[in-house]
PDB file of C-alpha atoms and ligand atoms in Angstrom:
ATOM      1  CA  MET A  71      19.438 -32.540  -2.880  1.00  0.00           C
ATOM      2  CA  ILE A  72      16.704 -33.365  -5.405  1.00  0.00           C
ATOM      3  CA  THR A  73      17.123 -35.802  -8.286  1.00  0.00           C
ATOM      4  CA  VAL A  74      14.907 -35.486 -11.348  1.00  0.00           C
ATOM      5  CA  VAL A  75      14.578 -38.504 -13.642  1.00  0.00           C
ATOM      6  CA  GLY A  76      12.902 -37.312 -16.808  1.00  0.00           C
ATOM      7  CA  SER A  77      12.726 -35.845 -20.271  1.00  0.00           C
ATOM      8  CA  ILE A  78      14.843 -33.141 -21.853  1.00  0.00           C
ATOM      9  CA  ASN A  79      13.384 -31.516 -24.983  1.00  0.00           C
ATOM     10  CA  MET A  80      13.953 -28.577 -27.244  1.00  0.00           C
ATOM     11  CA  ASP A  81      10.632 -26.725 -27.475  1.00  0.00           C
ATOM     12  CA  LEU A  82       9.821 -25.443 -30.965  1.00  0.00           C
ATOM     13  CA  VAL A  83       7.292 -22.771 -30.142  1.00  0.00           C
ATOM     14  CA  VAL A  84       4.943 -21.123 -32.626  1.00  0.00           C
ATOM     15  CA  ARG A  85       2.434 -18.456 -31.595  1.00  0.00           C
ATOM     16  CA  THR A  86      -0.612 -17.645 -33.666  1.00  0.00           C
ATOM     17  CA  ASP A  87      -3.758 -15.550 -33.102  1.00  0.00           C
ATOM     18  CA  ARG A  88      -6.047 -18.570 -33.307  1.00  0.00           C
ATOM     19  CA  PHE A  89      -5.605 -22.321 -33.624  1.00  0.00           C
ATOM     20  CA  PRO A  90      -5.933 -23.356 -37.301  1.00  0.00           C
ATOM     21  CA  LYS A  91      -8.868 -25.563 -38.241  1.00  0.00           C
ATOM     22  CA  GLN A  92      -8.153 -29.030 -39.615  1.00  0.00           C
ATOM     23  CA  GLY A  93      -6.608 -28.729 -43.094  1.00  0.00           C
ATOM     24  CA  GLU A  94      -6.175 -24.943 -42.750  1.00  0.00           C
ATOM     25  CA  THR A  95      -2.893 -23.032 -43.062  1.00  0.00           C
ATOM     26  CA  ALA A  96      -2.734 -20.175 -40.567  1.00  0.00           C
ATOM     27  CA  MET A  97      -0.102 -17.459 -40.213  1.00  0.00           C
ATOM     28  CA  GLY A  98       1.968 -17.345 -37.043  1.00  0.00           C
ATOM     29  CA  ASN A  99       3.459 -14.259 -35.401  1.00  0.00           C
ATOM     30  CA  LEU A 100       6.375 -15.794 -33.470  1.00  0.00           C
ATOM     31  CA  TYR A 101       8.712 -18.773 -33.741  1.00  0.00           C
ATOM     32  CA  THR A 102      11.356 -19.590 -31.168  1.00  0.00           C
ATOM     33  CA  THR A 103      13.320 -22.551 -29.816  1.00  0.00           C
ATOM     34  CA  ILE A 104      13.498 -22.775 -26.012  1.00  0.00           C
ATOM     35  CA  PRO A 105      14.833 -25.573 -23.779  1.00  0.00           C
ATOM     36  CA  GLY A 106      12.037 -27.610 -22.215  1.00  0.00           C
ATOM     37  CA  GLY A 107      10.927 -31.152 -21.448  1.00  0.00           C
ATOM     38  CA  LYS A 108       8.976 -31.878 -18.297  1.00  0.00           C
ATOM     39  CA  GLY A 109      11.978 -33.383 -16.520  1.00  0.00           C
ATOM     40  CA  ALA A 110      14.392 -30.583 -17.405  1.00  0.00           C
ATOM     41  CA  ASN A 111      11.755 -27.958 -16.565  1.00  0.00           C
ATOM     42  CA  GLN A 112      11.173 -29.418 -13.116  1.00  0.00           C
ATOM     43  CA  ALA A 113      14.932 -29.588 -12.524  1.00  0.00           C
ATOM     44  CA  VAL A 114      15.377 -25.933 -13.509  1.00  0.00           C
ATOM     45  CA  ALA A 115      12.395 -24.869 -11.381  1.00  0.00           C
ATOM     46  CA  ALA A 116      13.961 -26.543  -8.326  1.00  0.00           C
ATOM     47  CA  ALA A 117      17.448 -25.163  -9.037  1.00  0.00           C
ATOM     48  CA  ARG A 118      16.171 -21.570  -9.382  1.00  0.00           C
ATOM     49  CA  LEU A 119      14.583 -21.939  -5.954  1.00  0.00           C
ATOM     50  CA  GLY A 120      17.987 -22.750  -4.511  1.00  0.00           C
ATOM     51  CA  SER A 121      17.976 -26.542  -4.308  1.00  0.00           C
ATOM     52  CA  GLY A 122      20.880 -28.751  -5.357  1.00  0.00           C
ATOM     53  CA  VAL A 123      19.567 -30.739  -8.342  1.00  0.00           C
ATOM     54  CA  GLN A 124      20.832 -33.803 -10.197  1.00  0.00           C
ATOM     55  CA  MET A 125      19.296 -34.492 -13.606  1.00  0.00           C
ATOM     56  CA  VAL A 126      19.045 -38.051 -14.938  1.00  0.00           C
ATOM     57  CA  GLY A 127      18.109 -38.158 -18.615  1.00  0.00           C
ATOM     58  CA  ALA A 128      19.340 -38.210 -22.196  1.00  0.00           C
ATOM     59  CA  VAL A 129      19.921 -35.861 -25.115  1.00  0.00           C
ATOM     60  CA  GLY A 130      20.880 -36.734 -28.682  1.00  0.00           C
ATOM     61  CA  THR A 131      24.020 -36.208 -30.731  1.00  0.00           C
ATOM     62  CA  ASP A 132      22.269 -33.527 -32.835  1.00  0.00           C
ATOM     63  CA  ALA A 133      22.903 -29.804 -32.410  1.00  0.00           C
ATOM     64  CA  PHE A 134      20.114 -29.482 -29.818  1.00  0.00           C
ATOM     65  CA  GLY A 135      21.778 -32.075 -27.547  1.00  0.00           C
ATOM     66  CA  GLN A 136      24.724 -29.880 -26.660  1.00  0.00           C
ATOM     67  CA  VAL A 137      22.571 -26.767 -26.210  1.00  0.00           C
ATOM     68  CA  LEU A 138      20.170 -28.597 -23.895  1.00  0.00           C
ATOM     69  CA  ALA A 139      22.919 -30.052 -21.704  1.00  0.00           C
ATOM     70  CA  GLU A 140      24.700 -26.688 -21.495  1.00  0.00           C
ATOM     71  CA  GLY A 141      21.421 -24.961 -20.667  1.00  0.00           C
ATOM     72  CA  LEU A 142      20.911 -27.223 -17.647  1.00  0.00           C
ATOM     73  CA  ASP A 143      24.509 -26.753 -16.576  1.00  0.00           C
ATOM     74  CA  ASN A 144      24.133 -22.962 -16.768  1.00  0.00           C
ATOM     75  CA  GLU A 145      21.111 -23.207 -14.483  1.00  0.00           C
ATOM     76  CA  GLY A 146      23.237 -24.971 -11.873  1.00  0.00           C
ATOM     77  CA  VAL A 147      21.697 -28.404 -12.509  1.00  0.00           C
ATOM     78  CA  GLN A 148      24.244 -31.249 -12.212  1.00  0.00           C
ATOM     79  CA  ILE A 149      24.444 -33.120 -15.521  1.00  0.00           C
ATOM     80  CA  GLU A 150      26.851 -36.043 -14.879  1.00  0.00           C
ATOM     81  CA  HIS A 151      23.892 -38.411 -15.378  1.00  0.00           C
ATOM     82  CA  VAL A 152      22.641 -36.779 -18.581  1.00  0.00           C
ATOM     83  CA  LYS A 153      23.751 -39.126 -21.351  1.00  0.00           C
ATOM     84  CA  GLN A 154      24.405 -38.099 -24.921  1.00  0.00           C
ATOM     85  CA  LEU A 155      23.020 -40.931 -27.052  1.00  0.00           C
ATOM     86  CA  ASP A 156      23.198 -41.515 -30.809  1.00  0.00           C
ATOM     87  CA  GLY A 157      20.315 -39.872 -32.657  1.00  0.00           C
ATOM     88  CA  MET A 158      18.003 -36.904 -32.242  1.00  0.00           C
ATOM     89  CA  SER A 159      17.183 -35.095 -29.015  1.00  0.00           C
ATOM     90  CA  GLY A 160      13.589 -34.975 -27.874  1.00  0.00           C
ATOM     91  CA  ILE A 161      11.578 -32.076 -29.255  1.00  0.00           C
ATOM     92  CA  ALA A 162       8.191 -30.612 -28.436  1.00  0.00           C
ATOM     93  CA  ASN A 163       6.159 -28.852 -31.062  1.00  0.00           C
ATOM     94  CA  ILE A 164       4.225 -26.220 -29.100  1.00  0.00           C
ATOM     95  CA  LEU A 165       1.419 -24.185 -30.592  1.00  0.00           C
ATOM     96  CA  LEU A 166       0.404 -21.179 -28.509  1.00  0.00           C
ATOM     97  CA  SER A 167      -2.894 -19.421 -29.082  1.00  0.00           C
ATOM     98  CA  GLU A 168      -6.012 -18.156 -27.330  1.00  0.00           C
ATOM     99  CA  GLY A 169      -4.269 -18.227 -23.926  1.00  0.00           C
ATOM    100  CA  ASP A 170      -3.641 -21.961 -24.207  1.00  0.00           C
ATOM    101  CA  ASN A 171      -1.228 -24.438 -25.756  1.00  0.00           C
ATOM    102  CA  ARG A 172      -1.244 -27.648 -27.819  1.00  0.00           C
ATOM    103  CA  ILE A 173       1.863 -29.809 -27.593  1.00  0.00           C
ATOM    104  CA  ILE A 174       3.212 -32.747 -29.603  1.00  0.00           C
ATOM    105  CA  VAL A 175       6.325 -34.428 -28.190  1.00  0.00           C
ATOM    106  CA  VAL A 176       8.704 -36.534 -30.295  1.00  0.00           C
ATOM    107  CA  PRO A 177      10.784 -38.243 -27.585  1.00  0.00           C
ATOM    108  CA  GLY A 178      14.020 -38.973 -29.473  1.00  0.00           C
ATOM    109  CA  ALA A 179      16.861 -39.738 -27.027  1.00  0.00           C
ATOM    110  CA  ASN A 180      14.492 -39.620 -24.036  1.00  0.00           C
ATOM    111  CA  HIS A 181      13.101 -42.967 -25.143  1.00  0.00           C
ATOM    112  CA  LEU A 182      16.546 -44.577 -25.299  1.00  0.00           C
ATOM    113  CA  LEU A 183      16.923 -44.535 -21.508  1.00  0.00           C
ATOM    114  CA  GLU A 184      16.956 -48.063 -20.050  1.00  0.00           C
ATOM    115  CA  GLU A 185      15.682 -49.321 -16.718  1.00  0.00           C
ATOM    116  CA  GLU A 186      18.908 -51.275 -16.016  1.00  0.00           C
ATOM    117  CA  GLY A 187      20.703 -47.915 -15.936  1.00  0.00           C
ATOM    118  CA  MET A 188      18.620 -46.939 -12.893  1.00  0.00           C
ATOM    119  CA  ASP A 189      20.062 -49.822 -10.840  1.00  0.00           C
ATOM    120  CA  ASP A 190      23.482 -48.177 -11.166  1.00  0.00           C
ATOM    121  CA  LEU A 191      22.053 -44.968  -9.683  1.00  0.00           C
ATOM    122  CA  GLU A 192      20.842 -46.460  -6.416  1.00  0.00           C
ATOM    123  CA  SER A 193      23.469 -44.596  -4.391  1.00  0.00           C
ATOM    124  CA  LEU A 194      22.425 -41.303  -6.054  1.00  0.00           C
ATOM    125  CA  PHE A 195      18.783 -41.984  -5.178  1.00  0.00           C
ATOM    126  CA  LYS A 196      19.828 -42.857  -1.639  1.00  0.00           C
ATOM    127  CA  ALA A 197      21.706 -39.577  -1.258  1.00  0.00           C
ATOM    128  CA  SER A 198      18.670 -37.614  -2.544  1.00  0.00           C
ATOM    129  CA  ASP A 199      16.077 -36.039  -0.260  1.00  0.00           C
ATOM    130  CA  LEU A 200      13.495 -36.596  -2.960  1.00  0.00           C
ATOM    131  CA  VAL A 201      13.263 -37.984  -6.512  1.00  0.00           C
ATOM    132  CA  ILE A 202      10.877 -36.402  -9.049  1.00  0.00           C
ATOM    133  CA  LEU A 203       9.597 -38.247 -12.143  1.00  0.00           C
ATOM    134  CA  GLN A 204       7.159 -37.679 -14.992  1.00  0.00           C
ATOM    135  CA  LEU A 205       5.962 -39.931 -17.842  1.00  0.00           C
ATOM    136  CA  GLU A 206       7.820 -38.637 -20.906  1.00  0.00           C
ATOM    137  CA  ILE A 207      10.532 -41.332 -20.607  1.00  0.00           C
ATOM    138  CA  PRO A 208      10.094 -45.119 -21.006  1.00  0.00           C
ATOM    139  CA  LEU A 209       7.639 -46.368 -18.393  1.00  0.00           C
ATOM    140  CA  PRO A 210       9.897 -49.263 -17.269  1.00  0.00           C
ATOM    141  CA  VAL A 211      12.512 -46.635 -16.327  1.00  0.00           C
ATOM    142  CA  VAL A 212       9.919 -44.803 -14.222  1.00  0.00           C
ATOM    143  CA  GLN A 213       8.682 -48.036 -12.658  1.00  0.00           C
ATOM    144  CA  ARG A 214      12.200 -49.265 -11.820  1.00  0.00           C
ATOM    145  CA  THR A 215      13.144 -45.920 -10.263  1.00  0.00           C
ATOM    146  CA  LEU A 216       9.970 -45.846  -8.163  1.00  0.00           C
ATOM    147  CA  GLU A 217      10.652 -49.403  -6.970  1.00  0.00           C
ATOM    148  CA  ILE A 218      14.259 -48.643  -6.021  1.00  0.00           C
ATOM    149  CA  CYS A 219      13.268 -45.470  -4.170  1.00  0.00           C
ATOM    150  CA  LYS A 220      10.504 -47.245  -2.263  1.00  0.00           C
ATOM    151  CA  ARG A 221      12.939 -49.999  -1.215  1.00  0.00           C
ATOM    152  CA  ILE A 222      15.621 -47.601  -0.014  1.00  0.00           C
ATOM    153  CA  GLY A 223      13.172 -45.164   1.585  1.00  0.00           C
ATOM    154  CA  THR A 224      13.644 -42.100  -0.647  1.00  0.00           C
ATOM    155  CA  PRO A 225      10.341 -40.241  -1.187  1.00  0.00           C
ATOM    156  CA  THR A 226       9.162 -39.647  -4.764  1.00  0.00           C
ATOM    157  CA  ILE A 227       6.883 -37.235  -6.580  1.00  0.00           C
ATOM    158  CA  LEU A 228       5.339 -38.777  -9.675  1.00  0.00           C
ATOM    159  CA  ASN A 229       3.884 -36.115 -11.957  1.00  0.00           C
ATOM    160  CA  PRO A 230       1.727 -38.340 -14.191  1.00  0.00           C
ATOM    161  CA  ALA A 231       2.088 -36.331 -17.373  1.00  0.00           C
ATOM    162  CA  PRO A 232       1.260 -37.308 -20.034  1.00  0.00           C
ATOM    163  CA  SER A 233      -1.284 -39.373 -18.133  1.00  0.00           C
ATOM    164  CA  ALA A 234      -1.741 -41.980 -20.892  1.00  0.00           C
ATOM    165  CA  GLY A 235       1.441 -43.614 -19.576  1.00  0.00           C
ATOM    166  CA  TYR A 236       0.189 -43.959 -16.010  1.00  0.00           C
ATOM    167  CA  CYS A 237      -0.533 -47.507 -14.866  1.00  0.00           C
ATOM    168  CA  LYS A 238      -1.972 -49.047 -11.701  1.00  0.00           C
ATOM    169  CA  GLU A 239       1.294 -50.935 -11.059  1.00  0.00           C
ATOM    170  CA  MET A 240       2.890 -47.599 -10.142  1.00  0.00           C
ATOM    171  CA  GLU A 241       0.427 -46.975  -7.320  1.00  0.00           C
ATOM    172  CA  PRO A 242       2.157 -48.857  -4.483  1.00  0.00           C
ATOM    173  CA  TYR A 243       5.438 -47.077  -5.187  1.00  0.00           C
ATOM    174  CA  TRP A 244       4.986 -43.316  -5.493  1.00  0.00           C
ATOM    175  CA  THR A 245       4.917 -41.173  -2.388  1.00  0.00           C
ATOM    176  CA  TYR A 246       3.166 -38.148  -3.960  1.00  0.00           C
ATOM    177  CA  LEU A 247       1.129 -38.011  -7.180  1.00  0.00           C
ATOM    178  CA  THR A 248       0.494 -34.603  -8.780  1.00  0.00           C
ATOM    179  CA  PRO A 249      -1.910 -34.814 -11.753  1.00  0.00           C
ATOM    180  CA  ASN A 250      -3.723 -31.788 -13.108  1.00  0.00           C
ATOM    181  CA  GLU A 251      -7.511 -31.983 -13.277  1.00  0.00           C
ATOM    182  CA  SER A 252      -7.753 -33.672 -16.668  1.00  0.00           C
ATOM    183  CA  GLU A 253      -4.982 -36.123 -15.796  1.00  0.00           C
ATOM    184  CA  ALA A 254      -6.754 -36.923 -12.517  1.00  0.00           C
ATOM    185  CA  GLU A 255      -9.935 -37.607 -14.452  1.00  0.00           C
ATOM    186  CA  GLU A 256      -8.098 -39.875 -16.871  1.00  0.00           C
ATOM    187  CA  ILE A 257      -6.446 -41.817 -14.023  1.00  0.00           C
ATOM    188  CA  PHE A 258      -9.246 -41.969 -11.439  1.00  0.00           C
ATOM    189  CA  GLY A 259     -12.352 -41.246 -13.532  1.00  0.00           C
ATOM    190  CA  GLU A 260     -14.880 -38.429 -13.266  1.00  0.00           C
ATOM    191  CA  GLN A 261     -15.154 -38.945  -9.503  1.00  0.00           C
ATOM    192  CA  TRP A 262     -11.466 -38.168  -8.988  1.00  0.00           C
ATOM    193  CA  GLU A 263     -12.283 -36.132  -5.886  1.00  0.00           C
ATOM    194  CA  ASP A 264     -13.231 -39.377  -4.111  1.00  0.00           C
ATOM    195  CA  ALA A 265      -9.736 -40.708  -4.877  1.00  0.00           C
ATOM    196  CA  LEU A 266      -8.213 -37.890  -2.821  1.00  0.00           C
ATOM    197  CA  GLU A 267      -9.511 -39.626   0.303  1.00  0.00           C
ATOM    198  CA  GLN A 268      -7.620 -42.824  -0.565  1.00  0.00           C
ATOM    199  CA  PHE A 269      -4.327 -40.928  -0.511  1.00  0.00           C
ATOM    200  CA  PRO A 270      -4.366 -38.339   2.274  1.00  0.00           C
ATOM    201  CA  ASN A 271      -1.577 -35.752   1.934  1.00  0.00           C
ATOM    202  CA  ARG A 272      -0.222 -37.719  -1.045  1.00  0.00           C
ATOM    203  CA  LEU A 273      -2.503 -37.081  -4.015  1.00  0.00           C
ATOM    204  CA  ILE A 274      -2.478 -33.392  -4.988  1.00  0.00           C
ATOM    205  CA  VAL A 275      -4.563 -32.285  -7.962  1.00  0.00           C
ATOM    206  CA  THR A 276      -3.435 -29.024  -9.521  1.00  0.00           C
ATOM    207  CA  LEU A 277      -6.222 -26.735 -10.763  1.00  0.00           C
ATOM    208  CA  GLY A 278      -4.352 -24.130 -12.808  1.00  0.00           C
ATOM    209  CA  LYS A 279      -5.192 -20.601 -11.688  1.00  0.00           C
ATOM    210  CA  ASN A 280      -7.564 -22.055  -9.073  1.00  0.00           C
ATOM    211  CA  GLY A 281      -4.714 -23.583  -7.070  1.00  0.00           C
ATOM    212  CA  ALA A 282      -4.569 -27.192  -5.921  1.00  0.00           C
ATOM    213  CA  ARG A 283      -6.665 -29.660  -3.935  1.00  0.00           C
ATOM    214  CA  TYR A 284      -5.890 -32.581  -1.611  1.00  0.00           C
ATOM    215  CA  PHE A 285      -7.376 -34.436   1.359  1.00  0.00           C
ATOM    216  CA  ASP A 286      -5.558 -34.011   4.676  1.00  0.00           C
ATOM    217  CA  GLY A 287      -6.990 -37.052   6.421  1.00  0.00           C
ATOM    218  CA  GLY A 288      -9.934 -35.151   7.899  1.00  0.00           C
ATOM    219  CA  ARG A 289     -11.044 -32.605   5.323  1.00  0.00           C
ATOM    220  CA  HIS A 290     -10.706 -31.655   1.688  1.00  0.00           C
ATOM    221  CA  VAL A 291      -8.342 -28.709   1.319  1.00  0.00           C
ATOM    222  CA  THR A 292      -8.248 -26.292  -1.607  1.00  0.00           C
ATOM    223  CA  VAL A 293      -5.161 -24.104  -1.551  1.00  0.00           C
ATOM    224  CA  GLU A 294      -6.135 -21.069  -3.618  1.00  0.00           C
ATOM    225  CA  GLY A 295      -4.011 -19.958  -6.566  1.00  0.00           C
ATOM    226  CA  TYR A 296      -2.575 -16.456  -7.001  1.00  0.00           C
ATOM    227  CA  GLU A 297      -3.717 -13.596  -9.222  1.00  0.00           C
ATOM    228  CA  THR A 298      -1.564 -13.569 -12.342  1.00  0.00           C
ATOM    229  CA  SER A 299      -1.645 -12.328 -15.894  1.00  0.00           C
ATOM    230  CA  ALA A 300      -0.652 -15.198 -18.125  1.00  0.00           C
ATOM    231  CA  VAL A 301       1.538 -14.777 -21.198  1.00  0.00           C
ATOM    232  CA  ASP A 302       2.368 -18.478 -21.660  1.00  0.00           C
ATOM    233  CA  THR A 303       1.080 -21.270 -19.428  1.00  0.00           C
ATOM    234  CA  THR A 304       3.581 -23.859 -20.767  1.00  0.00           C
ATOM    235  CA  GLY A 305       5.584 -25.288 -17.863  1.00  0.00           C
ATOM    236  CA  ALA A 306       3.291 -24.033 -15.068  1.00  0.00           C
ATOM    237  CA  GLY A 307       2.724 -27.611 -13.902  1.00  0.00           C
ATOM    238  CA  ASP A 308       6.455 -28.272 -14.059  1.00  0.00           C
ATOM    239  CA  THR A 309       7.145 -25.215 -11.934  1.00  0.00           C
ATOM    240  CA  PHE A 310       4.569 -26.426  -9.415  1.00  0.00           C
ATOM    241  CA  ASN A 311       6.290 -29.820  -9.212  1.00  0.00           C
ATOM    242  CA  GLY A 312       9.830 -28.445  -8.940  1.00  0.00           C
ATOM    243  CA  ALA A 313       8.757 -25.985  -6.244  1.00  0.00           C
ATOM    244  CA  PHE A 314       6.676 -28.554  -4.381  1.00  0.00           C
ATOM    245  CA  GLY A 315       9.706 -30.863  -4.381  1.00  0.00           C
ATOM    246  CA  VAL A 316      11.908 -28.112  -2.950  1.00  0.00           C
ATOM    247  CA  ALA A 317       9.369 -27.310  -0.240  1.00  0.00           C
ATOM    248  CA  LEU A 318       8.945 -30.967   0.759  1.00  0.00           C
ATOM    249  CA  SER A 319      12.697 -31.552   0.775  1.00  0.00           C
ATOM    250  CA  GLU A 320      12.938 -28.651   3.246  1.00  0.00           C
ATOM    251  CA  GLN A 321      10.232 -30.230   5.452  1.00  0.00           C
ATOM    252  CA  MET A 322       7.863 -27.295   4.918  1.00  0.00           C
ATOM    253  CA  PRO A 323       4.412 -28.036   6.417  1.00  0.00           C
ATOM    254  CA  PHE A 324       2.270 -29.680   3.743  1.00  0.00           C
ATOM    255  CA  GLU A 325      -0.262 -26.893   3.143  1.00  0.00           C
ATOM    256  CA  GLU A 326       2.534 -24.323   3.075  1.00  0.00           C
ATOM    257  CA  ALA A 327       4.419 -26.450   0.542  1.00  0.00           C
ATOM    258  CA  VAL A 328       1.388 -26.462  -1.759  1.00  0.00           C
ATOM    259  CA  ARG A 329       0.997 -22.689  -1.315  1.00  0.00           C
ATOM    260  CA  PHE A 330       4.679 -22.148  -2.144  1.00  0.00           C
ATOM    261  CA  ALA A 331       4.290 -24.285  -5.292  1.00  0.00           C
ATOM    262  CA  ASN A 332       1.126 -22.389  -6.316  1.00  0.00           C
ATOM    263  CA  ALA A 333       2.953 -19.076  -5.958  1.00  0.00           C
ATOM    264  CA  ALA A 334       5.904 -20.292  -8.058  1.00  0.00           C
ATOM    265  CA  ALA A 335       3.547 -21.621 -10.765  1.00  0.00           C
ATOM    266  CA  SER A 336       1.609 -18.335 -10.867  1.00  0.00           C
ATOM    267  CA  LEU A 337       4.851 -16.436 -11.558  1.00  0.00           C
ATOM    268  CA  SER A 338       6.017 -18.903 -14.214  1.00  0.00           C
ATOM    269  CA  VAL A 339       3.177 -18.073 -16.608  1.00  0.00           C
ATOM    270  CA  GLU A 340       4.030 -14.369 -16.797  1.00  0.00           C
ATOM    271  CA  LYS A 341       6.861 -14.833 -19.329  1.00  0.00           C
ATOM    272  CA  MET A 342       7.324 -16.756 -22.585  1.00  0.00           C
ATOM    273  CA  GLY A 343       8.681 -20.301 -22.558  1.00  0.00           C
ATOM    274  CA  ALA A 344       8.355 -23.145 -20.107  1.00  0.00           C
ATOM    275  CA  GLN A 345      11.496 -22.077 -18.251  1.00  0.00           C
ATOM    276  CA  GLY A 346      11.301 -18.353 -19.118  1.00  0.00           C
ATOM    277  CA  GLY A 347       9.207 -17.276 -16.148  1.00  0.00           C
ATOM    278  CA  MET A 348      10.379 -19.752 -13.515  1.00  0.00           C
ATOM    279  CA  PRO A 349      11.002 -17.642 -10.424  1.00  0.00           C
ATOM    280  CA  GLY A 350      13.747 -17.409  -7.821  1.00  0.00           C
ATOM    281  CA  ARG A 351      12.909 -17.916  -4.157  1.00  0.00           C
ATOM    282  CA  GLU A 352      12.684 -14.218  -3.268  1.00  0.00           C
ATOM    283  CA  GLU A 353      10.047 -13.623  -5.972  1.00  0.00           C
ATOM    284  CA  VAL A 354       7.972 -16.515  -4.664  1.00  0.00           C
ATOM    285  CA  LEU A 355       8.138 -15.299  -1.082  1.00  0.00           C
ATOM    286  CA  ARG A 356       7.263 -11.770  -2.214  1.00  0.00           C
ATOM    287  CA  ARG A 357       4.167 -13.069  -4.028  1.00  0.00           C
ATOM    288  CA  MET A 358       3.124 -15.040  -0.969  1.00  0.00           C
ATOM    289  CA  ARG A 359       3.616 -12.021   1.302  1.00  0.00           C
ATOM    290  CA  GLY A 360       1.810  -9.741  -1.144  1.00  0.00           C
ATOM    291  CA  ALA A 361      -1.251 -11.970  -1.213  1.00  0.00           C
ATOM    292  CA  ALA A 362      -1.291 -12.226   2.591  1.00  0.00           C
ATOM    293  CA  GLU A 363      -1.336  -8.419   3.090  1.00  0.00           C
TER     294      GLU A 363
HETATM  295  O1  RIB B 448       5.230 -29.284 -19.533  1.00  0.00           O
HETATM  296  C1  RIB B 448       5.719 -28.525 -20.597  1.00  0.00           C
HETATM  297  C2  RIB B 448       6.682 -29.343 -21.389  1.00  0.00           C
HETATM  298  O2  RIB B 448       5.999 -30.415 -21.993  1.00  0.00           O
HETATM  299  C3  RIB B 448       7.345 -28.598 -22.521  1.00  0.00           C
HETATM  300  O3  RIB B 448       8.530 -27.936 -22.159  1.00  0.00           O
HETATM  301  C4  RIB B 448       7.548 -29.670 -23.568  1.00  0.00           C
HETATM  302  O4  RIB B 448       8.881 -29.990 -23.813  1.00  0.00           O
HETATM  303  C5  RIB B 448       6.759 -30.874 -23.066  1.00  0.00           C
HETATM  304  O5  RIB B 448       7.584 -31.842 -22.571  1.00  0.00           O
END
């Protein structure tokens, strides 16, 4: 079983032909609300791939709160540890254009989570094969969870997104760190590839359509991405993390686990919405087989 400690947002998505310039009003051609949040996305990605998943997080008492909790429940994610707290749910304002996205997150209830609450969840963390975290919730909550998991011997994936929240104090505690290229640069500097050697088989840098890179103790490994035709890249990183967590929790060999996660991420971008294109296991295996033929 995987536990995800993280954010739950409603994504307010607007698509437009080009990003407006500063001060300009541009016309959009689509508006939709879709459940998201890096934590919830990673939980859904793992659940669709067949893993048991517990979500730890918070929604608000607004109309979105109920919809978000029900959405997770419908995906088979366990929500006993999703609190409903006074106030607004987290939202993400997502602008889609030119094959890319720009996102502003207003954390709402996500930022009301408290680190003391994580102490009460020690037995849940102990029963988990793996705990996945990101940085859209208060950093003391992340830090406390990492510390507990390290002490009790439960492996963790820290997806350091948004990377501004990452701090050096987290380093002794995470088992796996999964930044994308720009997050890796922000955390380790321009020479981030040198940092791979400090963390063999633990620091995995995702490269979008180009796959992912890590150091295996003897050599630098690039696991190639898969051919895809992207409709919406929102949530591709989350799909990678959820799938990578599933693969690791099943003791898949490391390189195979990265390949599995790449395949899942490549499928996720083919439909609208962070969770819209997240694949089931059979689709992922089919993509992997297809590329091997
Ligand atoms: O990673 C994509 C997610 O980032 C979106 O679903 C949005 O909610 C933001 O948290």
